[in-house]
């Protein structure tokens, strides 16, 4: 053991010991998610007047306008004197670099007389909730024309003003500590009172933030938190969720401690033999005098379960730093790690992780431990080649990415680690190695998952800047809060090795304003670079052209739909919508020193299991009635040939990526269907553009992408289903998605020919097949040898239900989930692909049903319902464990005229 290893162990154990003699960490993080009370004003109630700021009136906004509608200028509204904005702005002061621009809190205590903030207010009649909590997801949905919340925001009651209240107490051991409240996400305009005192808040619903509760605490007795959230209507282009929808924490520290997100680990030089590691630490001193402390770092390997290795890989010598009273100081350190285990994306590489343990002690000999702070990180070399793309640890990695909104389907925006992990696992099965966070910072736990799972991330901040897309979106607060929000996300996420780029905007209106828009982009980029100089900064562009100053302002070129061209079909000629020819060559010529990627491609769409005729002969076509769509039933054909007007099919995008090898890759719009933005049918509740539906069931497009993104996986997939009673003798095309290069099709054992993929062809089409009941089979070949097989049969009538589960053992923590699929099957166990039977679920044992879904964008049954119609033969039920209650959970599914089914999940 080296001397410094010994020092680390000695220093850590200088802390106060527990009864067992084990070192007790001086920093304590307390889960604050349980035992909240919740109240929301009804639509017909007038909310309280404790408003952040005055808002403009909403006039003439079309909720169903196309996603690429040009953003418009903000509406000027004068703030009224009674708003709370002046008291909230100082909450972001730590993220404003220029001290002269920081905000001074006015005198007074707004809301002090309001009943909801008073400790003695009786909230017994309020709803008891556990965080994370999304008040809107239970519904009911708004249906029909002119709803209070339209299809764009998911037709769910996410708008309005609500309050959360919770009590907590401190122990005698907390005397003299700093007590912080951490809120990982509150939608939106959150404001916090403690014991009747307005502490602060944060308006942007996707930002994580902390507030210092210390000045307002009762050292003994009960402390009362009251949090007001105000989610405006017409404030988003997708479902935003509502309320305290991410985790909330109480953190206790010594007055001298590592600052919020105060460590940064950079690896400027990385090779197989060694890695140079640069460590920067910010230390905060909340005492009344300057203090000198010692800082020591040790680097450990970090397991997939977040356990430190038994001994450090590197231990650094202690450093003394003096911190002025009431301020913070920065400490820097350098070290080298021999033979590092590198972080890289799967499947090519392994996502090894390390953890930096930073210990702060008093400067005197054997001084006590003041703080211990752990920073997970990864060691990897990241390079960008304008002619080849992205290289990680010297290996070329083609970006096979998708865009993801933040909702978790039937669970809404309330974050759950297992639900997010399930989505990522399904995406990895398809071949995804990268995700773009559209269009906002994610929950911090999601990035911990991408670190562990080896998934690359484009971390995005804003969907709008000064110009607006909806009447009450982020443009209202951009001028006051963009620096705080941007610095906050970079400081929070900068140590995640999965994050490889920062995105400062998505299709913002400033694309249209020449140099003025470019200047905004440059200012935002400078903010990011001052926090993290190691990663490129860009914004996605759906309109800015290659010669625009906006494009030149970016570190790399990030295109939305422009690469393959926008609205190039003849029917769009003469329209006033965005029309752009295929643009990869123009951007590559104008910016030969910059990597090009497509941050949004395709925006193709389909309804799982729905096939409409006739089938388009084109490889990519817009949707119209009789041409891939049906506005009567609000469904889109699953032949996977159709896209939104400004988008393209997967086949077309693959062709343009493959013919422009300098393009680093693509991020498909999008991985999973999401709530809201139901193009092309805004009478629906959720999108059609995912390769996976809202319930997590795979669409046919999943297999088309898998055939290209996992070329070494033997796979073949047939479509459509083969239950077409009434279409006997009619043309019913059969398409094959395969990672092979040719295939032979059989109908009832009779060969219908063997076809080989032509260059730049991504599916095999047998368009002259006439329907006859029976069996459709395909044998795929690769290099002339049998490669994969698939079969589809005409089923008999529905006879029963078959249940299957993603995991049969879950944790008894009151958080973990099990996702159970109910298939409607015939007497021989074949799925009935047209079944729409109503399925009811019941549960026995230490668990509860929290949601059901079927992936049907038109289904307005509340997600919390315990019964639901099957859609294309499938229904999903989600169950959750009870906290600290172990045993078998039995789920039963029943439907009239069908044999029931049961399945067991063990909670341990």
CSV table of N, CA and C in Angstrom, one decimal, residues 268-355:
chain,number,residue,atom,x,y,z
A,268,UNK,N,-7.4,14.8,-21.0
A,268,UNK,CA,-6.9,15.4,-22.2
A,268,UNK,C,-6.1,14.5,-23.1
A,269,UNK,N,-5.4,13.5,-22.6
A,269,UNK,CA,-4.6,12.6,-23.3
A,269,UNK,C,-4.9,11.2,-22.9
A,270,UNK,N,-5.4,10.4,-23.9
A,270,UNK,CA,-5.7,9.0,-23.5
A,270,UNK,C,-5.1,8.0,-24.5
A,271,UNK,N,-4.5,7.0,-24.0
A,271,UNK,CA,-4.0,5.9,-24.9
A,271,UNK,C,-4.3,4.6,-24.1
A,272,UNK,N,-4.0,3.5,-24.8
A,272,UNK,CA,-4.1,2.2,-24.1
A,272,UNK,C,-3.2,2.0,-22.9
A,273,UNK,N,-2.0,2.7,-22.9
A,273,UNK,CA,-1.0,2.6,-21.9
A,273,UNK,C,-1.2,3.5,-20.7
A,274,UNK,N,-1.8,4.7,-21.0
A,274,UNK,CA,-1.9,5.7,-19.9
A,274,UNK,C,-3.0,6.7,-20.2
A,275,UNK,N,-3.5,7.4,-19.2
A,275,UNK,CA,-4.4,8.5,-19.4
A,275,UNK,C,-4.0,9.6,-18.4
A,276,UNK,N,-3.9,10.8,-19.0
A,276,UNK,CA,-3.7,12.0,-18.2
A,276,UNK,C,-5.1,12.4,-17.7
A,277,UNK,N,-5.2,12.7,-16.4
A,277,UNK,CA,-6.4,13.1,-15.8
A,277,UNK,C,-6.3,14.5,-15.1
A,278,UNK,N,-7.1,15.4,-15.5
A,278,UNK,CA,-7.2,16.7,-14.9
A,278,UNK,C,-8.4,16.9,-14.0
A,279,UNK,N,-8.2,17.3,-12.8
A,279,UNK,CA,-9.3,17.4,-11.8
A,279,UNK,C,-9.4,18.8,-11.4
A,280,UNK,N,-10.6,19.4,-11.5
A,280,UNK,CA,-10.9,20.7,-11.0
A,280,UNK,C,-12.0,20.6,-9.9
A,281,UNK,N,-11.8,21.3,-8.8
A,281,UNK,CA,-12.8,21.2,-7.7
A,281,UNK,C,-13.1,22.6,-7.2
A,282,UNK,N,-14.4,22.8,-7.1
A,282,UNK,CA,-14.9,24.1,-6.5
A,282,UNK,C,-15.3,23.8,-5.0
A,283,UNK,N,-14.8,24.6,-4.1
A,283,UNK,CA,-15.1,24.4,-2.7
A,283,UNK,C,-15.8,25.6,-2.2
A,284,UNK,N,-16.9,25.4,-1.5
A,284,UNK,CA,-17.7,26.5,-1.0
A,284,UNK,C,-17.5,26.6,0.5
A,285,UNK,N,-17.4,27.9,1.0
A,285,UNK,CA,-17.2,28.2,2.4
A,285,UNK,C,-18.4,29.1,2.9
A,286,UNK,N,-19.3,28.5,3.6
A,286,UNK,CA,-20.4,29.3,4.2
A,286,UNK,C,-20.2,29.8,5.6
A,287,UNK,N,-18.9,29.8,6.0
A,287,UNK,CA,-18.7,30.3,7.4
A,287,UNK,C,-18.4,31.8,7.2
A,288,UNK,N,-18.2,32.5,8.4
A,288,UNK,CA,-18.0,33.9,8.4
A,288,UNK,C,-16.6,34.3,8.3
A,289,UNK,N,-15.7,33.4,8.1
A,289,UNK,CA,-14.3,33.7,8.0
A,289,UNK,C,-13.6,32.9,6.9
A,290,UNK,N,-12.5,33.3,6.4
A,290,UNK,CA,-11.7,32.5,5.5
A,290,UNK,C,-11.2,31.2,6.1
A,291,UNK,N,-11.2,30.2,5.3
A,291,UNK,CA,-10.8,28.9,5.9
A,291,UNK,C,-9.8,28.2,4.9
A,292,UNK,N,-8.8,27.6,5.5
A,292,UNK,CA,-7.9,26.8,4.8
A,292,UNK,C,-8.2,25.3,5.0
A,293,UNK,N,-8.3,24.6,4.0
A,293,UNK,CA,-8.7,23.1,4.1
A,293,UNK,C,-7.8,22.3,3.2
A,294,UNK,N,-7.7,21.0,3.4
A,294,UNK,CA,-7.0,20.1,2.6
A,294,UNK,C,-8.0,19.4,1.7
A,295,UNK,N,-7.6,19.2,0.4
A,295,UNK,CA,-8.4,18.5,-0.6
A,295,UNK,C,-7.5,17.3,-1.0
A,296,UNK,N,-8.2,16.1,-1.0
A,296,UNK,CA,-7.5,14.9,-1.5
A,296,UNK,C,-8.4,14.1,-2.4
A,297,UNK,N,-7.8,13.6,-3.4
A,297,UNK,CA,-8.6,12.8,-4.4
A,297,UNK,C,-8.0,11.4,-4.5
A,298,UNK,N,-8.9,10.5,-4.7
A,298,UNK,CA,-8.6,9.1,-5.0
A,298,UNK,C,-9.5,8.6,-6.1
A,299,UNK,N,-8.9,7.8,-7.0
A,299,UNK,CA,-9.7,7.3,-8.1
A,299,UNK,C,-9.9,5.8,-8.0
A,300,UNK,N,-11.1,5.4,-8.0
A,300,UNK,CA,-11.5,3.9,-7.9
A,300,UNK,C,-12.1,3.5,-9.2
A,301,UNK,N,-12.0,2.2,-9.4
A,301,UNK,CA,-12.9,1.6,-10.5
A,301,UNK,C,-14.3,1.5,-9.9
A,302,UNK,N,-15.3,1.6,-10.8
A,302,UNK,CA,-16.7,1.7,-10.4
A,302,UNK,C,-17.4,0.6,-11.1
A,303,UNK,N,-18.1,-0.2,-10.4
A,303,UNK,CA,-18.8,-1.4,-11.0
A,303,UNK,C,-20.2,-1.0,-11.6
A,304,UNK,N,-20.8,-1.9,-12.3
A,304,UNK,CA,-22.1,-1.6,-12.9
A,304,UNK,C,-23.2,-1.3,-11.8
A,305,UNK,N,-22.9,-1.8,-10.6
A,305,UNK,CA,-23.9,-1.6,-9.5
A,305,UNK,C,-23.4,-0.4,-8.6
A,306,UNK,N,-22.5,0.4,-9.1
A,306,UNK,CA,-22.0,1.6,-8.5
A,306,UNK,C,-21.2,1.4,-7.2
A,307,UNK,N,-20.5,0.2,-7.2
A,307,UNK,CA,-19.7,-0.1,-6.0
A,307,UNK,C,-18.2,0.2,-6.4
A,308,UNK,N,-17.5,0.9,-5.4
A,308,UNK,CA,-16.1,1.2,-5.6
A,308,UNK,C,-15.3,0.0,-5.4
A,309,UNK,N,-14.2,-0.1,-6.2
A,309,UNK,CA,-13.2,-1.1,-6.0
A,309,UNK,C,-12.6,-1.1,-4.6
A,310,UNK,N,-12.1,-2.2,-4.1
A,310,UNK,CA,-11.6,-2.2,-2.7
A,310,UNK,C,-10.4,-1.3,-2.5
A,311,UNK,N,-9.6,-1.0,-3.5
A,311,UNK,CA,-8.5,-0.1,-3.3
A,311,UNK,C,-8.5,0.8,-4.5
A,312,UNK,N,-7.9,2.0,-4.3
A,312,UNK,CA,-7.9,3.0,-5.4
A,312,UNK,C,-6.9,2.7,-6.5
A,313,UNK,N,-7.2,3.1,-7.7
A,313,UNK,CA,-6.3,2.9,-8.8
A,313,UNK,C,-5.2,4.0,-8.8
A,314,UNK,N,-5.6,5.2,-8.3
A,314,UNK,CA,-4.6,6.3,-8.1
A,314,UNK,C,-5.0,7.1,-6.9
A,315,UNK,N,-4.0,7.5,-6.1
A,315,UNK,CA,-4.3,8.4,-5.0
A,315,UNK,C,-3.4,9.6,-5.2
A,316,UNK,N,-4.0,10.8,-5.1
A,316,UNK,CA,-3.2,12.0,-5.2
A,316,UNK,C,-2.8,12.6,-3.9
A,317,UNK,N,-1.8,13.4,-3.9
A,317,UNK,CA,-1.3,14.0,-2.7
A,317,UNK,C,-2.3,15.1,-2.3
A,318,UNK,N,-2.4,15.3,-0.9
A,318,UNK,CA,-3.3,16.4,-0.5
A,318,UNK,C,-2.9,17.8,-1.0
A,319,UNK,N,-3.8,18.6,-1.1
A,319,UNK,CA,-3.6,20.0,-1.5
A,319,UNK,C,-4.3,20.9,-0.5
A,320,UNK,N,-3.6,22.0,-0.1
A,320,UNK,CA,-4.2,23.0,0.7
A,320,UNK,C,-4.9,24.1,-0.1
A,321,UNK,N,-6.1,24.5,0.2
A,321,UNK,CA,-6.7,25.6,-0.5
A,321,UNK,C,-7.4,26.5,0.6
A,322,UNK,N,-7.3,27.8,0.3
A,322,UNK,CA,-7.9,28.8,1.2
A,322,UNK,C,-9.2,29.3,0.5
A,323,UNK,N,-10.3,29.3,1.3
A,323,UNK,CA,-11.6,29.7,0.7
A,323,UNK,C,-12.1,30.9,1.5
A,324,UNK,N,-12.3,32.1,0.8
A,324,UNK,CA,-12.8,33.3,1.5
A,324,UNK,C,-14.2,33.0,2.1
A,325,UNK,N,-14.5,33.8,3.0
A,325,UNK,CA,-15.8,33.7,3.7
A,325,UNK,C,-16.9,33.9,2.7
A,326,UNK,N,-17.9,33.1,2.8
A,326,UNK,CA,-19.1,33.2,1.9
A,326,UNK,C,-18.9,33.1,0.5
A,327,UNK,N,-17.7,32.5,0.0
A,327,UNK,CA,-17.4,32.4,-1.4
A,327,UNK,C,-16.9,31.0,-1.7
A,328,UNK,N,-16.4,30.8,-2.9
A,328,UNK,CA,-15.9,29.5,-3.3
A,328,UNK,C,-14.5,29.7,-3.9
A,329,UNK,N,-13.7,28.6,-3.8
A,329,UNK,CA,-12.4,28.7,-4.5
A,329,UNK,C,-12.2,27.4,-5.3
A,330,UNK,N,-11.3,27.5,-6.3
A,330,UNK,CA,-11.1,26.5,-7.3
A,330,UNK,C,-9.8,25.8,-7.0
A,331,UNK,N,-9.7,24.5,-7.0
A,331,UNK,CA,-8.5,23.8,-6.8
A,331,UNK,C,-8.3,22.9,-8.1
A,332,UNK,N,-7.1,22.8,-8.6
A,332,UNK,CA,-6.8,22.0,-9.7
A,332,UNK,C,-5.7,20.9,-9.4
A,333,UNK,N,-5.8,19.8,-10.0
A,333,UNK,CA,-4.9,18.7,-9.8
A,333,UNK,C,-4.7,17.9,-11.1
A,334,UNK,N,-3.5,17.3,-11.2
A,334,UNK,CA,-3.2,16.4,-12.4
A,334,UNK,C,-2.7,15.1,-11.9
A,335,UNK,N,-3.0,14.1,-12.6
A,335,UNK,CA,-2.5,12.8,-12.3
A,335,UNK,C,-2.4,11.9,-13.6
A,336,UNK,N,-1.8,10.8,-13.5
A,336,UNK,CA,-1.7,9.9,-14.7
A,336,UNK,C,-2.2,8.5,-14.2
A,337,UNK,N,-3.0,7.8,-15.0
A,337,UNK,CA,-3.4,6.5,-14.7
A,337,UNK,C,-2.8,5.5,-15.7
A,338,UNK,N,-2.1,4.5,-15.3
A,338,UNK,CA,-1.5,3.6,-16.2
A,338,UNK,C,-2.5,2.5,-16.6
A,339,UNK,N,-2.4,2.1,-17.8
A,339,UNK,CA,-3.3,1.0,-18.4
A,339,UNK,C,-4.8,1.2,-18.0
A,340,UNK,N,-5.3,2.4,-18.4
A,340,UNK,CA,-6.7,2.7,-18.0
A,340,UNK,C,-7.7,1.7,-18.7
A,341,UNK,N,-8.8,1.5,-18.0
A,341,UNK,CA,-9.9,0.7,-18.7
A,341,UNK,C,-10.8,1.8,-19.3
A,342,UNK,N,-10.9,1.8,-20.6
A,342,UNK,CA,-11.6,2.8,-21.3
A,342,UNK,C,-13.1,2.7,-21.4
A,343,UNK,N,-13.8,3.8,-21.4
A,343,UNK,CA,-15.2,3.8,-21.6
A,343,UNK,C,-15.4,3.9,-23.1
A,344,UNK,N,-16.4,3.1,-23.6
A,344,UNK,CA,-16.7,3.2,-25.0
A,344,UNK,C,-18.1,2.6,-25.3
A,345,UNK,N,-18.7,2.9,-26.4
A,345,UNK,CA,-20.1,2.4,-26.7
A,345,UNK,C,-20.1,1.0,-27.0
A,346,UNK,N,-21.2,0.3,-26.6
A,346,UNK,CA,-21.4,-1.1,-27.0
A,346,UNK,C,-22.0,-1.1,-28.4
A,347,UNK,N,-21.9,-2.2,-29.2
A,347,UNK,CA,-21.2,-3.4,-28.8
A,347,UNK,C,-19.7,-3.4,-29.1
A,348,UNK,N,-19.2,-2.4,-29.8
A,348,UNK,CA,-17.8,-2.4,-30.2
A,348,UNK,C,-16.8,-2.4,-29.0
A,349,UNK,N,-17.2,-1.6,-28.0
A,349,UNK,CA,-16.4,-1.3,-26.8
A,349,UNK,C,-17.1,-1.6,-25.5
A,350,UNK,N,-16.4,-1.4,-24.4
A,350,UNK,CA,-17.0,-1.7,-23.1
A,350,UNK,C,-17.0,-0.4,-22.3
A,351,UNK,N,-18.2,-0.1,-21.7
A,351,UNK,CA,-18.3,1.2,-20.9
A,351,UNK,C,-17.8,1.1,-19.5
A,352,UNK,N,-16.4,1.0,-19.4
A,352,UNK,CA,-15.8,1.0,-18.1
A,352,UNK,C,-16.0,2.3,-17.4
A,353,UNK,N,-16.1,2.3,-16.1
A,353,UNK,CA,-16.3,3.6,-15.4
A,353,UNK,C,-15.3,3.6,-14.2
A,354,UNK,N,-15.0,4.9,-13.8
A,354,UNK,CA,-14.3,5.1,-12.6
A,354,UNK,C,-15.1,6.1,-11.7
A,355,UNK,N,-14.6,6.2,-10.5
A,355,UNK,CA,-15.2,7.2,-9.6
A,355,UNK,C,-14.1,8.0,-8.9
